[in-house]
mmCIF file of C-alpha atoms and ligand atoms in Angstrom:
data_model
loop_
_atom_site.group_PDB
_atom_site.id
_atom_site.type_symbol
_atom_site.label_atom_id
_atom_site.label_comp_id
_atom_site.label_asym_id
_atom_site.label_seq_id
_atom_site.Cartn_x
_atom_site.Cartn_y
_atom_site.Cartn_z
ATOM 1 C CA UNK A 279 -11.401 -72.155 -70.298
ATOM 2 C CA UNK A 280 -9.820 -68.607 -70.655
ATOM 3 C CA UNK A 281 -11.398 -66.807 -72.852
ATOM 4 C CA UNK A 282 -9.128 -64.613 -75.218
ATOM 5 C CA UNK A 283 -9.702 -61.010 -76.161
ATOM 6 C CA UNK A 284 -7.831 -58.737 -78.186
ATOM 7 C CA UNK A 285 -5.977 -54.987 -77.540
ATOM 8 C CA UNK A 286 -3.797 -52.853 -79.728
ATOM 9 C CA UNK A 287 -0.627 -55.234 -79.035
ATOM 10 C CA UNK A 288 -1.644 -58.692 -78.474
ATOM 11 C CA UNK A 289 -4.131 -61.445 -77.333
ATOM 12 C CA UNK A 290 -4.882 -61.001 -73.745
ATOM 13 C CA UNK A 291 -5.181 -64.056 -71.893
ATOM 14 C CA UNK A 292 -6.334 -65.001 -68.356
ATOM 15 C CA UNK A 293 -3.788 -66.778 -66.139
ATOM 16 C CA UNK A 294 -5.761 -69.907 -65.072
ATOM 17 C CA UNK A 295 -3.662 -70.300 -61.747
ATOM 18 C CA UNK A 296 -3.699 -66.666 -60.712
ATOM 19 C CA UNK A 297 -6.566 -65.110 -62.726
ATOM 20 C CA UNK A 298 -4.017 -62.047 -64.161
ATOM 21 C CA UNK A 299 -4.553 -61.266 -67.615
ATOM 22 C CA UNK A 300 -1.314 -61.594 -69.758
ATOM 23 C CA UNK A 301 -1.342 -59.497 -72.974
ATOM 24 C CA UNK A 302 0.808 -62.895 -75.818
ATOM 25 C CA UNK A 303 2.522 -59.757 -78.055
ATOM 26 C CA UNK A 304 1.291 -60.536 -81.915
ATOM 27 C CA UNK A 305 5.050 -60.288 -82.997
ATOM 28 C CA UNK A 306 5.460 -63.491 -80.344
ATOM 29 C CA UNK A 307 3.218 -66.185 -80.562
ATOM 30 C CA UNK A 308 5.826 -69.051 -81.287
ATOM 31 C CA UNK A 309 7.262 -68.079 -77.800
ATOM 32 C CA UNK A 310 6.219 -69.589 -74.213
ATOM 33 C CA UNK A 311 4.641 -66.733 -71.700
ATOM 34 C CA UNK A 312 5.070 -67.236 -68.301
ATOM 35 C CA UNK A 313 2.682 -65.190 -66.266
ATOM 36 C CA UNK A 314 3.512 -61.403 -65.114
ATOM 37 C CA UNK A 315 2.031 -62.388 -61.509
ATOM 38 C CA UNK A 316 3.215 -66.145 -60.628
ATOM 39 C CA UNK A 317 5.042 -67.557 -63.344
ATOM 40 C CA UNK A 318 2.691 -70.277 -64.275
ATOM 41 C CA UNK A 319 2.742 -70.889 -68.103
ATOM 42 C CA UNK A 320 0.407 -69.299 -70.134
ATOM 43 C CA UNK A 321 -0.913 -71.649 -72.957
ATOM 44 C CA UNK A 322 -0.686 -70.977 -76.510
ATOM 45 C CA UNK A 323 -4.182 -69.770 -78.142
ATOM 46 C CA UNK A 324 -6.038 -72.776 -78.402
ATOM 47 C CA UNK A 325 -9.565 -71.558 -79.181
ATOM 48 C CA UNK A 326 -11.337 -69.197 -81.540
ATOM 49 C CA UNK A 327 -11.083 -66.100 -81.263
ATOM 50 C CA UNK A 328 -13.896 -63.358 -82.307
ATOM 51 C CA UNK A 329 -13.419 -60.528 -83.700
ATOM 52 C CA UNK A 330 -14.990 -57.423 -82.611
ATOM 53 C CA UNK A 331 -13.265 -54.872 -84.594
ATOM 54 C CA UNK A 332 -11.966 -54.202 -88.028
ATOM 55 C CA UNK A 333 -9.049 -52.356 -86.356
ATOM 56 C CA UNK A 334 -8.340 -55.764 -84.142
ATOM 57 C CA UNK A 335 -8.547 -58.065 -87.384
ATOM 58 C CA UNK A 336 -6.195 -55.513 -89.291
ATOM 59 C CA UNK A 337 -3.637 -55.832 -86.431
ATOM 60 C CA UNK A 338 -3.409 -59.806 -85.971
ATOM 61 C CA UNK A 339 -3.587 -60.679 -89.328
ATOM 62 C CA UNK A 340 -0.708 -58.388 -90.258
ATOM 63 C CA UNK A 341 1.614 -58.607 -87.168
ATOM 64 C CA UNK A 342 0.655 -62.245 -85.926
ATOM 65 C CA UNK A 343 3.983 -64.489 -86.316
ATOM 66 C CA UNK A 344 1.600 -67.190 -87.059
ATOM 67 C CA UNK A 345 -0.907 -68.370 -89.921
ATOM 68 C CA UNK A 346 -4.578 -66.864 -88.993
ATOM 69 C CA UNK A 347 -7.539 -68.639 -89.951
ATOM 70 C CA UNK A 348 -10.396 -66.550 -90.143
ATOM 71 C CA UNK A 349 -13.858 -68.157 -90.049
ATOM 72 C CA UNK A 350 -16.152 -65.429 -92.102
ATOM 73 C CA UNK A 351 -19.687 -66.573 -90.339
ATOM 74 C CA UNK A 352 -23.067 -65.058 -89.500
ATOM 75 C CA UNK A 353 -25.730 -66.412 -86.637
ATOM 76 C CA UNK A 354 -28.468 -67.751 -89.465
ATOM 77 C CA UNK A 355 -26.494 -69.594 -91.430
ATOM 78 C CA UNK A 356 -26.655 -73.337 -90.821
ATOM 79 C CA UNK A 357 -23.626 -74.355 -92.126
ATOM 80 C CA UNK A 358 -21.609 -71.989 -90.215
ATOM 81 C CA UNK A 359 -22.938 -73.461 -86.674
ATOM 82 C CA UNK A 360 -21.920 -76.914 -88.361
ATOM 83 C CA UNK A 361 -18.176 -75.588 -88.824
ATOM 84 C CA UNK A 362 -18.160 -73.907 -86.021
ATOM 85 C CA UNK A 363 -17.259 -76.798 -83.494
ATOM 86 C CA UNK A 364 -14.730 -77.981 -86.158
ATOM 87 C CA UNK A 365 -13.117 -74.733 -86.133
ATOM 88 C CA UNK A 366 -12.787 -75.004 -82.276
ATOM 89 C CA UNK A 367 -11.404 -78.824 -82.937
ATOM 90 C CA UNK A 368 -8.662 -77.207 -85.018
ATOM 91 C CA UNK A 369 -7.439 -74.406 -83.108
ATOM 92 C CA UNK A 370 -7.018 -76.513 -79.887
ATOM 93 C CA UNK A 371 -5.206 -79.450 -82.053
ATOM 94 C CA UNK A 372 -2.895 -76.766 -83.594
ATOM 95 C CA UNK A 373 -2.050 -74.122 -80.709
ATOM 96 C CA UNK A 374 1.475 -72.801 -81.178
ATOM 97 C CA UNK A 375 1.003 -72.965 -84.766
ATOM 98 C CA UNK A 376 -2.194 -71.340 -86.175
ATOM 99 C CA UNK A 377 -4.662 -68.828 -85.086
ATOM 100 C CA UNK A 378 -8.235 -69.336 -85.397
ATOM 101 C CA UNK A 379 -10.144 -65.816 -85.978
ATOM 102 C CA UNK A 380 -14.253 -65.293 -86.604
ATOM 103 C CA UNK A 381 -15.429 -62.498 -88.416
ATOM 104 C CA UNK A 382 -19.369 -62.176 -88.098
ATOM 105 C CA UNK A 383 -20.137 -60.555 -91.287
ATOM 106 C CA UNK A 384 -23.611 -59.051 -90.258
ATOM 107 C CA UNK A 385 -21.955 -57.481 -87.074
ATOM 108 C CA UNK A 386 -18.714 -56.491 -89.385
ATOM 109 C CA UNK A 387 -19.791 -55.858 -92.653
ATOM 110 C CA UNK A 388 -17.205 -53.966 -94.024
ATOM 111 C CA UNK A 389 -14.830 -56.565 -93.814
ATOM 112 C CA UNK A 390 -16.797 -59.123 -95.506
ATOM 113 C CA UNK A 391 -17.356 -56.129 -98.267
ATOM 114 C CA UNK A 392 -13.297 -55.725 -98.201
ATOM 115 C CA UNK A 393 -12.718 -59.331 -98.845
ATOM 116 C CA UNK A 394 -15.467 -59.535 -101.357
ATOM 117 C CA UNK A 395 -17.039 -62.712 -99.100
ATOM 118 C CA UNK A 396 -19.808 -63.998 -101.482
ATOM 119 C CA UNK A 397 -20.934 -66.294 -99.184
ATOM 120 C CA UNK A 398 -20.640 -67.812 -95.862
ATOM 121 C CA UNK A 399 -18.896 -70.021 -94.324
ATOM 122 C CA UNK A 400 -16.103 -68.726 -96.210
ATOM 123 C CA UNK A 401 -12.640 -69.997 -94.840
ATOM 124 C CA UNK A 402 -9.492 -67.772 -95.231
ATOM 125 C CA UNK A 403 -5.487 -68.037 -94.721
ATOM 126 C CA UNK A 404 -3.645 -65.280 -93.676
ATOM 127 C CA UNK A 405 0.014 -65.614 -93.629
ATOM 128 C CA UNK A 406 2.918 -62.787 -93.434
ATOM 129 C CA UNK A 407 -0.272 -60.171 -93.596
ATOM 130 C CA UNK A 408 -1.527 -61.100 -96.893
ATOM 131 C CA UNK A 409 -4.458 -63.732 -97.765
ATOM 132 C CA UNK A 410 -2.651 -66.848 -99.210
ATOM 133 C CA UNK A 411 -5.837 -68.893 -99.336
ATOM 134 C CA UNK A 412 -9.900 -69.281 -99.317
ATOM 135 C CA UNK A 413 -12.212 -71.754 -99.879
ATOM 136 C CA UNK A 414 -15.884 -71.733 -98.825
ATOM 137 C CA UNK A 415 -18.126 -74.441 -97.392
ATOM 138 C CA UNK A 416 -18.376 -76.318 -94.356
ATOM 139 C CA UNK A 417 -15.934 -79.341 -93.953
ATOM 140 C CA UNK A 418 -14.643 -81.488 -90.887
ATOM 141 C CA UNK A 419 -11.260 -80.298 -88.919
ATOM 142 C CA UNK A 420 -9.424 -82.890 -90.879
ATOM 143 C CA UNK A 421 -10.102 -81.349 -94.116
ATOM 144 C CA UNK A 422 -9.562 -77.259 -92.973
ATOM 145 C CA UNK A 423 -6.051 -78.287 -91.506
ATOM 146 C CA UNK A 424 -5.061 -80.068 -94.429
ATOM 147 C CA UNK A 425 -6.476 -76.687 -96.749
ATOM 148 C CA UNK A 426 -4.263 -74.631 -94.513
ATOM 149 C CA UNK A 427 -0.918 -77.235 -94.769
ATOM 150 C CA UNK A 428 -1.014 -77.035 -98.066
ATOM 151 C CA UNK A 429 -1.980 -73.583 -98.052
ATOM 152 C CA UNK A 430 0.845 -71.917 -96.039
ATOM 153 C CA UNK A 431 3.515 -75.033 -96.976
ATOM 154 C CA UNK A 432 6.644 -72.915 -97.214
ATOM 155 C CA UNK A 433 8.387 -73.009 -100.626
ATOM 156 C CA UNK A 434 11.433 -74.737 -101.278
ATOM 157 C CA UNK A 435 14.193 -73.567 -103.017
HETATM 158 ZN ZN1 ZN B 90 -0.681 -66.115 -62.853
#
């Protein structure tokens, strides 16, 4: 499976037919990409992605055109490595129409320290560049798509 970075403008992903990397703008997600080289589609995001950078996690979480998950996690804590294969679960199930992000919070502590994460996991919902949900603990996929449905429902008027 591709595995999906990050750059100033997008998510770059590998084409798996031609092996080009395709940069999926942030402003574009909901859209189809057809690769630069030989046209072949290039999927949605359907796996985690980390982040490296608190530049990177500023830029997708305020520009992406869909709801990012971000999985606030650190390599000794048990229930994080429980989550963690849930998390993958739930971005494959839902490509096209969430984002799963991980945010180390040993590696990037100053985001944890923005967001005032307590402790870990902690789950968060970013929508239209503003946090619209959190809830901490480990849970099965079934349970973090349903907290980010009814996180992120749109409002009816
Ligand atoms: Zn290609």
């Amino acid at each position: 499976m591709a595995t999906l970075t990050l750059d100033e403008r997008g998510i770059v992903a590998t084409c798996a037919s031609c092996g080009r990397k395709n940069r999926l703008l942030y402003e574009r997600l909901d859209h189809q990409v057809r690769c630069a080289d030989c046209k072949a589609a290039i999927p949605l995001p359907s796996e985690p992605i980390e982040i490296t950078g608190s530049k990177d996690f500023d830029r997708i979480v305020s520009k992406a055109t869909l709801p990012v998950v971000v999985d606030y996690w650190a390599p000794w804590c048990g229930p994080c490595r429980m989550v963690a294969p849930e998390l993958v679960k739930v971005a494959a199930r839902n490509a096209g129409r969430l984002l799963v992000v991980k945010v180390n919070t040993d590696a990037l502590a100053d985001l944890g320290e923005r967001f005032g994460i307590r402790s870990i996991p902690t789950l968060a919902v970013f929508a239209g560049g503003r946090e619209v949900g959190r809830t901490a603990g480990a849970r099965p996929a079934a349970d973090i798509e349903a907290f980010v449905q009814n996180t992120v429902r749109p409002v009816h008027h």
